[in-house]
Coordinates of C-alpha atoms (C1' of nucleotides) in Angstrom, one line a residue:
Chain A
M918 CA 0.1 0.0 -0.2
R919 CA 2.9 1.9 1.2
D920 CA 4.8 1.3 -2.6
A921 CA 1.0 2.7 -4.4
Y922 CA 2.0 5.9 -2.5
K923 CA 5.0 6.3 -3.4
V924 CA 3.5 5.7 -7.3
L925 CA 1.5 7.9 -6.6
D926 CA 3.9 10.7 -5.9
E927 CA 5.7 10.1 -8.9
I928 CA 2.8 10.6 -11.4
T929 CA 3.2 14.7 -11.3
D930 CA 0.3 14.6 -13.6
R931 CA -2.1 14.0 -10.6
D932 CA -5.3 13.6 -11.8
V933 CA -9.1 13.4 -9.9
V934 CA -9.0 9.3 -11.1
V935 CA -5.7 8.7 -9.7
Y936 CA -6.3 10.6 -6.5
T937 CA -9.5 8.6 -5.8
S938 CA -8.2 6.1 -6.9
M939 CA -6.1 5.7 -4.4
I940 CA -8.6 7.1 -1.6
T941 CA -10.8 3.5 -3.5
R942 CA -7.7 1.6 -2.5
Y943 CA -7.1 2.9 1.6
V944 CA -10.6 2.3 1.7
Q945 CA -10.5 -1.2 0.9
S946 CA -7.4 -1.9 2.1
G947 CA -9.3 -2.2 5.5
D948 CA -9.8 -0.8 9.4
C949 CA -6.0 0.8 9.9
L950 CA -4.9 2.4 6.1
V951 CA -8.6 3.8 6.0
H952 CA -7.9 7.4 7.7
E953 CA -4.8 7.6 5.6
A954 CA -8.1 7.5 3.0
F955 CA -9.1 12.0 4.2
D956 CA -5.0 13.0 3.9
V957 CA -5.3 11.8 0.5
A958 CA -8.5 14.2 0.2
R959 CA -7.1 16.6 0.9
N960 CA -3.9 16.9 -0.3
M961 CA -5.9 16.5 -3.5
Q962 CA -8.0 19.4 -2.2
R963 CA -4.4 21.4 -1.8
E964 CA -3.7 20.6 -5.4
G965 CA -6.3 22.9 -5.9
L966 CA -8.8 19.4 -7.1
D967 CA -12.2 19.3 -6.9
P968 CA -13.9 15.9 -5.8
N969 CA -16.3 13.9 -8.5
R970 CA -18.9 11.9 -7.4
V971 CA -17.4 8.4 -7.1
T972 CA -13.8 10.2 -5.1
L973 CA -17.1 11.5 -2.6
V974 CA -18.7 8.0 -2.8
S975 CA -15.2 6.3 -1.3
L976 CA -14.8 9.2 1.0
L977 CA -18.3 8.3 2.3
Q978 CA -17.1 4.8 3.2
A979 CA -14.5 5.6 4.8
A980 CA -16.6 7.7 7.0
A981 CA -18.8 4.9 7.9
L982 CA -16.0 2.2 7.9
L983 CA -14.0 4.5 11.1
Q984 CA -17.9 5.9 12.9
A985 CA -16.5 9.4 11.8
L986 CA -19.9 11.1 11.8
K987 CA -18.4 14.5 11.7
E988 CA -16.4 14.1 8.5
G989 CA -19.6 12.2 7.1
R990 CA -21.5 14.9 7.6
M991 CA -18.8 17.4 6.3
I992 CA -18.9 15.0 2.9
H993 CA -22.9 15.4 2.4
G994 CA -22.2 19.1 3.0
Y995 CA -20.1 19.8 0.4
A996 CA -22.5 17.6 -2.0
I997 CA -24.9 19.8 -1.6
R998 CA -22.8 22.7 -2.4
R999 CA -21.8 21.2 -5.3
G1000 CA -24.4 19.8 -6.3
I1001 CA -23.5 16.0 -6.1
G1002 CA -25.1 13.6 -6.7
C1003 CA -28.2 14.1 -5.2
S1004 CA -31.1 11.8 -5.8
E1005 CA -28.9 9.2 -7.3
E1006 CA -29.5 6.0 -5.8
V1007 CA -25.6 5.4 -5.2
F1008 CA -24.7 8.1 -3.7
E1009 CA -27.5 8.8 -1.6
T1010 CA -27.4 4.8 -0.8
S1011 CA -23.6 5.6 0.7
L1012 CA -24.7 8.7 2.5
M1013 CA -27.3 6.5 4.0
D1014 CA -24.6 3.6 4.9
M1015 CA -22.8 6.1 6.0
Y1016 CA -26.0 8.0 9.0
I1017 CA -26.6 4.2 9.8
K1018 CA -23.2 3.6 10.0
C1019 CA -22.1 6.2 12.6
G1020 CA -25.2 5.8 14.6
D1021 CA -27.7 8.0 13.0
P1022 CA -31.0 6.0 11.2
R1023 CA -32.8 9.2 11.8
T1024 CA -30.9 10.9 8.9
A1025 CA -30.2 7.8 6.8
A1026 CA -34.2 7.4 6.8
S1027 CA -35.2 10.4 5.8
L1028 CA -32.5 10.6 3.7
F1029 CA -34.7 7.3 1.6
G1030 CA -37.8 9.9 1.0
T1031 CA -35.3 12.0 -1.6
I1032 CA -34.1 8.6 -3.9
Y1033 CA -35.9 9.4 -7.2
K1034 CA -35.2 6.3 -8.7
R1035 CA -34.8 3.3 -5.7
T1036 CA -33.0 -0.2 -5.7
V1037 CA -32.4 -2.7 -3.5
G1038 CA -29.4 -1.1 -1.7
S1039 CA -31.1 1.9 -0.9
W1040 CA -34.1 -0.3 0.5
N1041 CA -31.5 -2.4 2.1
A1042 CA -30.5 0.4 4.3
L1043 CA -33.0 2.3 5.1
I1044 CA -33.9 -1.6 6.5
A1045 CA -30.4 -1.7 8.5
G1046 CA -31.4 2.2 9.9
H1047 CA -34.9 0.5 10.9
L1048 CA -32.2 -2.4 13.0
Q1049 CA -29.9 0.1 13.8
M1050 CA -32.6 2.2 16.1
G1051 CA -33.9 -1.4 17.8
Q1052 CA -37.0 -1.3 15.7
P1053 CA -37.1 -5.1 13.5
L1054 CA -41.0 -4.8 13.7
E1055 CA -40.5 -1.6 11.1
A1056 CA -37.8 -3.5 9.8
L1057 CA -40.3 -6.1 8.5
Q1058 CA -43.0 -3.9 7.5
V1059 CA -40.1 -2.0 4.8
I1060 CA -39.8 -5.5 3.7
S1061 CA -43.0 -6.3 2.8
I1062 CA -43.3 -2.6 1.2
M1063 CA -40.4 -3.4 -1.1
M1064 CA -42.2 -7.0 -1.7
R1065 CA -45.0 -5.4 -2.6
E1066 CA -43.2 -2.8 -5.1
S1067 CA -42.0 -6.0 -6.8
I1068 CA -38.6 -5.1 -6.0
R1069 CA -36.9 -8.6 -5.4
P1070 CA -35.2 -8.7 -2.6
D1071 CA -31.0 -9.7 -2.1
L1072 CA -29.5 -11.9 0.1
I1073 CA -28.9 -9.1 2.8
T1074 CA -32.5 -8.2 2.6
L1075 CA -33.2 -11.6 3.2
A1076 CA -30.6 -11.9 6.0
N1077 CA -32.1 -8.2 7.5
G1078 CA -35.3 -10.1 7.6
I1079 CA -33.8 -13.5 9.2
L1080 CA -32.3 -10.6 12.6
C1081 CA -35.3 -9.3 12.7
C1082 CA -37.6 -12.4 13.2
A1083 CA -34.5 -13.2 15.4
D1084 CA -35.4 -9.9 18.0
L1085 CA -39.1 -10.3 17.6
K1086 CA -39.2 -14.5 18.0
I1087 CA -41.0 -15.0 15.3
L1088 CA -41.4 -18.0 14.0
Q1089 CA -43.6 -18.2 10.9
I1090 CA -42.0 -14.9 9.0
G1091 CA -38.5 -16.4 9.8
K1092 CA -39.2 -20.0 8.3
S1093 CA -40.9 -18.4 5.6
I1094 CA -37.8 -16.1 4.5
H1095 CA -35.9 -19.2 4.2
G1096 CA -38.3 -21.2 2.2
Y1097 CA -38.1 -18.6 -0.1
I1098 CA -34.3 -17.9 -0.3
I1099 CA -34.3 -22.3 -0.8
Q1100 CA -37.7 -21.8 -4.1
S1101 CA -35.8 -19.0 -4.8
G1102 CA -32.3 -20.6 -5.6
I1103 CA -30.5 -17.7 -3.3
Q1104 CA -27.1 -19.6 -2.6
L1105 CA -27.0 -18.8 1.4
D1106 CA -23.7 -17.7 2.9
H1107 CA -22.2 -17.9 6.2
V1108 CA -23.9 -14.4 7.6
A1109 CA -27.2 -15.4 6.7
T1110 CA -26.2 -19.1 7.4
T1111 CA -25.4 -17.5 11.2
A1112 CA -28.4 -15.0 11.4
L1113 CA -30.7 -18.4 11.3
V1114 CA -29.3 -20.2 13.0
D1115 CA -29.4 -17.1 15.2
M1116 CA -33.3 -17.4 14.8
Y1117 CA -34.1 -20.2 15.1
S1118 CA -32.6 -20.7 18.3
K1119 CA -34.9 -17.8 19.4
C1120 CA -37.7 -19.4 18.6
N1121 CA -36.7 -22.3 20.5
N1122 CA -36.8 -24.7 17.7
L1123 CA -32.6 -25.5 18.2
V1124 CA -33.3 -29.0 16.3
Q1125 CA -33.5 -26.5 13.3
A1126 CA -30.6 -24.3 14.5
R1127 CA -28.1 -27.4 14.7
I1128 CA -29.1 -28.6 11.6
L1129 CA -28.2 -26.0 10.2
F1130 CA -24.7 -25.2 11.8
D1131 CA -23.9 -28.9 11.4
R1132 CA -23.9 -27.8 7.8
M1133 CA -21.7 -25.2 7.8
E1134 CA -18.8 -25.2 5.5
K1135 CA -16.3 -23.6 8.0
R1136 CA -17.4 -22.3 11.2
D1137 CA -16.4 -19.3 13.3
V1138 CA -15.7 -18.0 16.2
T1139 CA -19.7 -15.8 16.2
S1140 CA -21.5 -18.4 14.4
Y1141 CA -20.7 -20.8 17.6
N1142 CA -21.2 -18.0 19.8
V1143 CA -24.8 -17.7 18.4
M1144 CA -24.8 -22.1 19.3
M1145 CA -24.1 -21.4 22.7
A1146 CA -26.5 -18.6 23.1
G1147 CA -28.9 -21.0 21.4
Y1148 CA -28.0 -23.7 23.7
L1149 CA -28.2 -21.2 26.8
Q1150 CA -32.1 -19.4 25.8
N1151 CA -33.2 -23.7 25.7
E1152 CA -31.8 -24.2 29.2
F1153 CA -29.1 -26.1 27.4
A1154 CA -26.2 -24.9 29.8
C1155 CA -24.3 -28.7 29.3
E1156 CA -24.5 -28.4 25.4
A1157 CA -23.4 -24.7 25.7
V1158 CA -20.0 -25.8 27.7
E1159 CA -19.3 -29.0 25.1
A1160 CA -20.0 -25.7 21.9
F1161 CA -17.1 -24.0 24.1
I1162 CA -14.8 -27.4 24.0
E1163 CA -15.8 -28.0 20.3
M1164 CA -15.2 -24.6 19.7
V1165 CA -11.8 -24.3 21.6
G1166 CA -10.6 -27.9 19.7
A1167 CA -11.2 -26.9 16.4
D1168 CA -8.5 -24.0 16.7
I1169 CA -11.0 -21.4 17.0
K1170 CA -10.5 -18.3 19.5
P1171 CA -12.7 -17.5 21.8
N1172 CA -13.6 -14.4 22.3
V1173 CA -15.5 -11.7 25.0
G1174 CA -19.0 -13.2 24.2
S1175 CA -17.6 -16.8 23.7
I1176 CA -16.5 -16.5 27.0
L1177 CA -19.5 -14.6 28.8
S1178 CA -21.5 -17.5 27.2
L1179 CA -19.4 -20.1 29.2
L1180 CA -19.2 -18.3 32.1
S1181 CA -23.1 -18.3 32.1
A1182 CA -23.7 -21.8 31.1
L1183 CA -21.2 -22.4 33.9
S1184 CA -22.8 -20.5 36.7
D1185 CA -26.2 -22.2 35.2
L1186 CA -24.4 -25.2 36.1
K1187 CA -23.1 -24.0 39.4
D1188 CA -20.0 -25.8 38.0
V1189 CA -17.5 -23.7 39.7
R1190 CA -14.6 -26.3 39.4
R1191 CA -14.7 -25.8 35.7
G1192 CA -15.6 -22.3 36.6
K1193 CA -12.0 -21.8 38.2
C1194 CA -10.4 -23.7 34.9
A1195 CA -12.2 -20.5 32.7
L1196 CA -10.8 -18.0 34.8
G1197 CA -7.0 -20.0 34.0
Y1198 CA -7.9 -20.0 30.5
V1199 CA -8.5 -15.8 30.6
I1200 CA -4.9 -15.5 32.1
R1201 CA -3.1 -17.9 30.3
H1202 CA -4.7 -16.8 26.4
E1203 CA -4.1 -13.0 28.1
L1204 CA -7.5 -12.4 26.9
D1205 CA -8.9 -9.0 28.1
M1206 CA -9.5 -9.4 31.9
N1207 CA -12.2 -6.3 31.2
N1208 CA -15.8 -5.0 33.2
E1209 CA -17.8 -7.4 30.9
I1210 CA -16.1 -10.9 32.1
S1211 CA -15.5 -9.5 36.0
N1212 CA -18.4 -8.8 36.3
Q1213 CA -19.1 -12.3 35.0
F1214 CA -17.3 -13.9 37.0
I1215 CA -18.8 -12.5 40.0
N1216 CA -22.2 -13.7 38.8
M1217 CA -21.1 -17.1 38.4
Y1218 CA -18.8 -17.6 41.5
A1219 CA -21.7 -16.2 43.5
K1220 CA -24.8 -18.6 41.7
C1221 CA -21.6 -21.0 42.8
G1222 CA -21.9 -20.3 46.5
C1223 CA -18.7 -18.8 46.7
V1224 CA -19.0 -15.5 47.8
A1225 CA -15.3 -14.7 48.7
Y1226 CA -14.1 -15.9 45.3
A1227 CA -17.0 -13.2 43.8
R1228 CA -15.5 -10.3 46.2
Q1229 CA -11.9 -11.1 45.8
V1230 CA -12.8 -10.4 41.7
F1231 CA -14.9 -7.6 43.0
S1232 CA -11.9 -6.0 44.6
R1233 CA -9.9 -6.2 42.1
I1234 CA -11.4 -4.2 39.7
R1235 CA -10.3 -1.2 39.2
Y1236 CA -12.5 1.0 38.4
R1237 CA -15.8 -0.8 39.1
D1238 CA -19.5 0.0 36.8
L1239 CA -22.4 0.0 38.2
L1240 CA -22.7 -3.7 37.1
S1241 CA -19.7 -4.9 38.8
W1242 CA -21.7 -3.4 42.1
T1243 CA -24.9 -5.3 41.1
S1244 CA -23.7 -8.2 40.7
M1245 CA -22.0 -8.4 43.7
M1246 CA -25.1 -7.2 45.7
K1247 CA -26.5 -9.4 44.0
G1248 CA -24.4 -12.6 44.8
Y1249 CA -24.9 -11.4 48.8
V1250 CA -28.7 -11.1 48.2
Y1251 CA -28.7 -14.9 46.5
H1252 CA -26.8 -16.1 49.8
G1253 CA -29.0 -14.7 52.5
N1254 CA -25.9 -12.2 53.2
A1255 CA -28.3 -9.0 53.1
D1256 CA -26.6 -6.3 55.2
E1257 CA -23.5 -7.3 53.6
A1258 CA -25.8 -6.6 50.2
V1259 CA -26.8 -2.9 52.5
N1260 CA -23.6 -2.3 52.7
L1261 CA -22.2 -2.3 49.1
F1262 CA -24.9 0.2 47.8
H1263 CA -23.3 2.8 50.2
M1264 CA -20.4 2.0 49.5
M1265 CA -21.5 2.7 46.0
K1266 CA -22.9 6.1 47.0
S1267 CA -20.2 7.2 48.8
E1268 CA -18.0 6.7 45.4
K1269 CA -20.8 8.6 43.5
L1270 CA -21.7 6.2 41.3
E1271 CA -25.6 7.0 39.7
H1272 CA -27.7 4.2 40.9
D1273 CA -30.6 2.5 38.8
S1274 CA -33.8 0.2 38.9
V1275 CA -31.7 -2.8 38.7
A1276 CA -29.4 -1.5 42.0
L1277 CA -32.4 -0.4 43.2
I1278 CA -34.4 -4.1 42.9
S1279 CA -31.1 -5.8 44.3
L1280 CA -31.0 -2.7 47.8
L1281 CA -35.1 -3.5 48.5
Q1282 CA -34.4 -7.5 47.7
A1283 CA -31.9 -7.4 50.6
L1284 CA -34.3 -4.7 52.7
S1285 CA -37.0 -7.5 52.7
Q1286 CA -35.1 -10.1 54.1
L1287 CA -34.0 -7.6 56.8
G1288 CA -37.6 -7.2 57.4
C1289 CA -36.6 -3.6 56.8
L1290 CA -39.7 -1.9 56.6
S1291 CA -38.2 2.0 57.0
L1292 CA -35.2 2.1 54.8
A1293 CA -38.0 0.1 52.0
K1294 CA -40.3 3.2 52.6
E1295 CA -37.4 5.5 52.0
V1296 CA -36.7 3.6 48.5
H1297 CA -39.8 4.1 47.7
S1298 CA -40.3 7.9 48.6
H1299 CA -37.0 8.0 46.3
L1300 CA -38.6 7.2 43.6
Y1301 CA -40.5 9.2 42.9
R1302 CA -38.3 12.1 43.1
V1303 CA -36.0 10.6 40.4
H1304 CA -39.0 9.7 38.6
M1305 CA -38.8 5.9 38.5
E1306 CA -42.4 5.1 39.9
R1307 CA -43.6 3.7 37.0
E1308 CA -41.1 0.8 36.6
T1309 CA -42.7 -2.0 36.8
P1310 CA -40.1 -4.6 38.2
V1311 CA -39.5 -2.0 41.0
I1312 CA -43.1 -1.5 42.3
N1313 CA -43.2 -5.2 42.2
S1314 CA -40.6 -5.9 44.0
L1315 CA -42.6 -2.7 46.7
I1316 CA -45.0 -5.4 46.4
T1317 CA -43.5 -7.8 47.4
I1318 CA -41.3 -6.1 50.6
Y1319 CA -44.2 -3.9 51.9
A1320 CA -46.4 -7.6 52.1
K1321 CA -43.4 -9.6 53.9
C1322 CA -43.7 -6.6 56.3
G1323 CA -47.2 -6.6 56.9
M1324 CA -48.5 -3.9 55.3
L1325 CA -51.1 -5.6 52.8
D1326 CA -52.7 -2.7 52.3
M1327 CA -49.5 -0.8 50.6
A1328 CA -49.0 -3.5 48.9
R1329 CA -52.7 -3.8 47.1
N1330 CA -52.7 0.3 46.6
L1331 CA -49.2 0.0 44.9
F1332 CA -50.7 -2.8 42.8
E1333 CA -54.1 -1.0 41.8
H1334 CA -52.3 2.2 40.8
M1335 CA -49.6 0.5 38.6
T1336 CA -49.7 1.8 35.5
Y1337 CA -48.9 -1.6 33.8
R1338 CA -49.0 -4.9 35.3
C1339 CA -47.2 -8.0 34.2
L1340 CA -47.0 -11.5 34.8
T1341 CA -44.3 -10.5 37.7
S1342 CA -47.2 -8.2 39.0
W1343 CA -50.1 -10.6 39.6
N1344 CA -47.5 -13.1 40.8
S1345 CA -46.4 -10.8 43.4
I1346 CA -49.6 -9.2 44.7
I1347 CA -51.1 -13.2 44.6
A1348 CA -48.4 -14.6 46.9
A1349 CA -48.8 -11.1 49.0
Y1350 CA -52.1 -12.3 50.1
G1351 CA -51.0 -16.2 49.9
M1352 CA -48.3 -14.8 52.8
H1353 CA -50.9 -13.8 54.6
G1354 CA -53.3 -16.3 54.5
H1355 CA -56.1 -15.1 52.3
G1356 CA -56.3 -17.4 50.4
I1357 CA -60.0 -16.6 48.9
D1358 CA -58.7 -13.3 47.6
A1359 CA -55.6 -14.9 45.9
L1360 CA -58.4 -17.3 44.0
K1361 CA -60.4 -13.8 43.5
L1362 CA -57.5 -11.9 41.7
F1363 CA -56.1 -15.2 40.3
E1364 CA -59.6 -15.1 38.1
R1365 CA -59.3 -11.9 37.7
M1366 CA -56.2 -12.2 36.4
K1367 CA -57.2 -14.5 33.8
R1368 CA -59.9 -11.8 32.5
V1369 CA -58.0 -9.4 31.7
S1370 CA -56.1 -11.8 29.2
V1371 CA -53.3 -12.2 31.1
E1372 CA -51.3 -15.9 31.1
P1373 CA -50.5 -17.1 34.8
D1374 CA -47.1 -19.5 34.6
E1375 CA -46.0 -22.2 37.0
I1376 CA -45.3 -19.5 39.6
T1377 CA -48.3 -17.7 39.2
F1378 CA -50.2 -21.7 40.6
T1379 CA -46.9 -22.3 43.3
S1380 CA -48.3 -19.2 44.7
I1381 CA -51.9 -20.2 44.6
L1382 CA -51.1 -23.3 45.9
T1383 CA -49.5 -22.0 48.8
A1384 CA -52.3 -19.8 48.7
C1385 CA -55.1 -22.5 49.3
S1386 CA -52.8 -24.3 51.3
H1387 CA -51.8 -21.6 54.4
S1388 CA -55.6 -21.0 54.2
G1389 CA -57.1 -24.7 54.5
M1390 CA -58.6 -24.2 51.0
V1391 CA -58.4 -27.8 49.8
E1392 CA -60.9 -28.9 47.4
E1393 CA -59.8 -25.9 45.6
G1394 CA -56.4 -26.2 45.8
L1395 CA -57.2 -29.4 44.2
Q1396 CA -59.5 -28.1 41.3
V1397 CA -56.0 -24.8 40.4
Y1398 CA -53.7 -27.8 40.4
R1399 CA -56.6 -29.8 37.8
S1400 CA -56.4 -26.8 36.0
M1401 CA -52.6 -26.3 36.0
T1402 CA -51.9 -29.3 34.7
E1403 CA -55.2 -29.6 32.2
E1404 CA -55.9 -26.8 31.1
Y1405 CA -52.4 -24.8 31.3
C1406 CA -50.3 -27.9 30.3
I1407 CA -48.0 -27.1 33.1
V1408 CA -46.1 -30.0 34.1
P1409 CA -46.0 -30.0 37.7
R1410 CA -42.5 -29.2 39.6
E1411 CA -41.3 -30.6 42.7
E1412 CA -42.9 -26.7 43.8
H1413 CA -46.2 -27.8 42.9
Y1414 CA -45.9 -30.9 44.6
N1415 CA -44.2 -29.9 47.9
C1416 CA -47.8 -27.4 47.9
M1417 CA -49.6 -30.0 47.4
I1418 CA -48.3 -32.5 50.2
D1419 CA -48.5 -30.0 52.3
L1420 CA -52.1 -28.6 51.4
F1421 CA -53.0 -32.4 52.0
S1422 CA -51.2 -32.5 55.8
R1423 CA -52.1 -30.0 56.6
A1424 CA -56.0 -30.6 56.6
G1425 CA -55.5 -34.3 58.0
R1426 CA -55.2 -36.2 54.5
L1427 CA -51.7 -38.0 54.8
E1428 CA -52.2 -41.0 53.2
E1429 CA -53.0 -38.9 50.0
A1430 CA -50.2 -36.4 50.4
F1431 CA -48.2 -39.5 51.3
D1432 CA -48.9 -40.7 47.7
L1433 CA -48.2 -37.6 46.2
V1434 CA -44.8 -37.4 47.7
K1435 CA -43.7 -40.5 45.8
C1436 CA -43.9 -38.6 42.7
V1437 CA -40.9 -36.4 43.5
P1438 CA -37.6 -37.2 42.5
S1439 CA -36.3 -39.0 45.6
R1440 CA -33.5 -36.5 45.9
Q1441 CA -35.8 -33.5 46.4
R1442 CA -38.1 -35.5 48.6
A1443 CA -37.2 -34.0 52.0
C1444 CA -38.6 -31.1 52.1
A1445 CA -42.2 -32.4 51.3
L1446 CA -41.2 -35.5 54.1
V1447 CA -40.8 -32.9 56.8
A1448 CA -44.1 -31.1 56.0
L1449 CA -45.9 -34.7 56.0
L1450 CA -44.0 -35.3 59.2
A1451 CA -44.8 -32.2 61.0
A1452 CA -48.4 -33.4 59.8
C1453 CA -48.4 -36.6 61.4
R1454 CA -47.3 -35.2 64.6
V1455 CA -50.8 -32.7 64.7
Y1456 CA -52.5 -35.7 63.5
G1457 CA -51.6 -38.0 65.7
N1458 CA -49.8 -40.5 63.3
M1459 CA -47.0 -42.1 64.7
E1460 CA -46.8 -45.6 62.4
M1461 CA -46.9 -42.7 59.2
G1462 CA -44.4 -40.3 60.9
E1463 CA -42.0 -43.3 61.5
E1464 CA -41.8 -44.5 58.3
I1465 CA -41.5 -40.6 56.8
G1466 CA -38.8 -39.9 59.9
R1467 CA -36.8 -43.2 58.7
L1468 CA -37.0 -42.3 55.2
I1469 CA -35.5 -38.6 56.1
L1470 CA -32.7 -39.6 57.8
D1471 CA -32.0 -41.7 54.9
L1472 CA -31.9 -38.9 52.6
E1473 CA -30.0 -35.8 55.0
P1474 CA -27.7 -38.5 57.2
E1475 CA -25.7 -35.2 57.2
S1476 CA -28.7 -32.4 58.4
S1477 CA -28.6 -32.4 62.0
S1478 CA -32.4 -30.7 61.9
A1479 CA -33.9 -33.6 60.5
Y1480 CA -32.5 -36.2 63.5
A1481 CA -34.4 -32.9 65.8
L1482 CA -37.3 -33.1 64.0
V1483 CA -36.8 -37.3 64.3
S1484 CA -36.1 -37.4 67.7
N1485 CA -38.8 -35.0 68.5
L1486 CA -41.5 -37.5 67.5
F1487 CA -39.9 -40.3 68.7
A1488 CA -40.2 -38.6 72.3
E1489 CA -43.6 -37.4 72.1
G1490 CA -44.5 -41.0 71.7
G1491 CA -42.4 -41.9 74.3
K1492 CA -40.2 -44.5 72.7
W1493 CA -36.9 -42.8 74.8
D1494 CA -34.4 -46.1 73.4
E1495 CA -35.2 -44.4 70.2
V1496 CA -34.3 -40.7 71.2
A1497 CA -31.6 -42.2 72.7
R1498 CA -30.1 -43.9 69.8
I1499 CA -30.7 -40.4 67.4
R1500 CA -28.6 -38.2 69.5
A1501 CA -26.2 -40.9 69.7
M1502 CA -26.6 -40.9 66.2
V1503 CA -25.8 -37.4 65.8
T1504 CA -22.5 -36.7 68.6
N1505 CA -20.7 -39.6 66.7
R1506 CA -21.4 -37.6 63.1
G1507 CA -20.1 -35.0 65.1
L1508 CA -23.4 -32.5 64.0
K1509 CA -24.5 -29.9 66.4
M1510 CA -28.4 -28.7 66.6
T1511 CA -29.0 -25.3 66.1
A1512 CA -31.8 -22.7 67.6
G1513 CA -33.6 -20.9 64.9
Y1514 CA -34.2 -17.2 64.2
S1515 CA -36.5 -14.9 62.6
R1516 CA -35.8 -10.8 62.3
I1517 CA -38.4 -8.1 61.5
E1518 CA -38.3 -4.2 62.2
L1519 CA -41.4 -2.6 64.1
R1520 CA -43.5 -0.8 63.0
Chain B
dT701 C1' -24.2 -13.0 11.8
dT702 C1' -23.0 -13.8 18.4
dA703 C1' -22.6 -11.5 23.8
dG704 C1' -24.0 -9.0 30.0
dG705 C1' -27.1 -7.1 35.7
dG706 C1' -34.0 -7.1 36.7
dT707 C1' -39.0 -7.8 39.3
dT708 C1' -42.6 -12.7 41.3
dA709 C1' -42.8 -18.4 44.7
dG710 C1' -40.4 -22.6 47.6

DNA sequence: TTAGGGTTAG
C-alpha cells in the first residue's frame, strides 16, 4: 500500500482519477489504513482538484468504516453545495449507509424519501437503519412494502429479515424467508446461515438451528457464539459448554462473547470447578479481563455459592461499573447476606456512582430479607423524586417487601395504581395475599388476572397453591392443580408437589399426601417429607411418622435438623430408646443442633 | 452474523 502511495508521488501529472483510485484503495485496504483516505483527499484539494461523485462515495465509505460522523456530514454538505449526486441512488445509498454506521439512522431514513429511483441497495440501507434503531417490526414492514412494489430482495435484505424475526421471535415469518431463499435458488452465505441459526434458536427451534450449524462449511467464533447462546436460551447449559470445548478443539480462538456465554452456562450448572478453569484460560491466553468478563465471573462464583471468590474478583476490578456493584450485591442477596448487600449499596453511593432501577431492586431484595421497612419506605419515596415510580419491576419488588413486612394494604394500593401490570406484578400480589392467609382473595385475583387475559405461569400456580394450603382450602387447591395440568398443560414441578403435599398434610389427608410424595424425585423429597412429618405429629399418626422419619434420615444423614425432628417425634411417642439412639447418631457424626431465629422490624 | 446485572414462589 505504501509502495502504491510512492507511485502516486512519482506521478507528476496527478488528476482526480489518480487521487480517487488511491482513496478507493485505502478504503478497501481495511481498518488501519482507512484514515489515510482523508489525507489523500486533503492533498488533492490543496492541489486545487475538486473531488467528483466517485471520490465522495469512497470518502463516505471511509467515514462509515471509521464511524466518523463529523467527516461524513462534511462530505454530505460538500455534495449539497456542489450539487453532486443529489437524488442519485448510489450516492444517496452510500450516504444512508454512512449515517447508519455512524449511529444516525434517523437522517438515513429521511434521505430514503429523496431518492428518485430506488434499488435494492437503498431499500437495504433503510432496513438496516430500522434494525439499528431497535425497530425490527418496522424493518419487516419495509421488506413487505418493498416486495409489494415488486423489488426483488437480495440475500442482504433476506438476512436482515431473518435478524428481525430473531429479535421478534416470529418463527413463522423466519421460516417463510428461509423457504423463499431455498425456492428462489439464492445461495446462502456464511452470514445469512449464522443469522438463521440465531433465528431458529431464539424461536426455540434448537433442532433446526443445530442442523444448519452442522451443515456450515466453515464455522467461526460468531457461529459458535450464536450456537452457545441458543443452547443457553433453551436451558441447555451442558451443551453450551460442550460447544465451547468443541470450538477450542477446532483451533478457533474464543472472544469476549464466548467467555461470557461459557460463564453463564457454568453458573447455570453451578460448576465452580470448570469456572475456575475458565479463569485460568482467560489468564493463560491473555484475554482482556475487562469489566464485562469480571462481572460475569462475579455472577458465576456467587451462583456457585463461592461469595468470597466473587468478592475477590470484585475487589480486583480497578474501575467498577454499575454492573459490578449490582452483580456483587445480588450475590450477597442470593446467599442471604443482606447486610453486606446494603453495605455495598452505601459504598457505591459514597463512590458517587449513580444507581439505576436494577441496583434498587437488589437493594429492595436485601431490605426484604432484613425485614427493614423504614428503608424500603425511603426507597419508595425516592422513586417519585427520580421519576422511577412507573418502573414495573421495582414496583413488583416493593409490593413483595410491603407484603413481607405486614403492610398488605400498601402492597394492594401499589398494585392497583400501577400503570402497567406484567405477569410478575400479578404473581407478586397473589403471593402477597397467600402469605397472609387470604386464600379467597388470592383466588379472586387469579380469576381477575385471567379475565384481563394474562396467562398464568408455573410461579402463579405455586403462589395460588401455597395460598390455598395456608388457608386450608383443599378442594379449591385441587381444582387449581387440575386446571394447571389440564387447562394450561404445565408439568408439575417439585414445588407444586410440595404445595399439594402441604395442602393435604394440613388438612389431615395424610395418605393422599404420602402418595404424592412418591411423585417427587427422591433427591428432592426431603422438603415434602418434613412437611408430612409435621402433619403426622399434629394428627397423631405415629406409625406413618416413624416411617417418614427413617426416610428423612436416609436422605439427609448430615442434616442436624432432620435428627431433631425425628427425635422429637419419638419423644412424643414416649420411645426414649429411639430418642437416645438418634442423639447418639448426632454425636457420632459430629453434628450440632442449632436454634432458629427470625428477624423483622417493628412498625 | 453473536454475547452482559432485572421484578414474582418455594
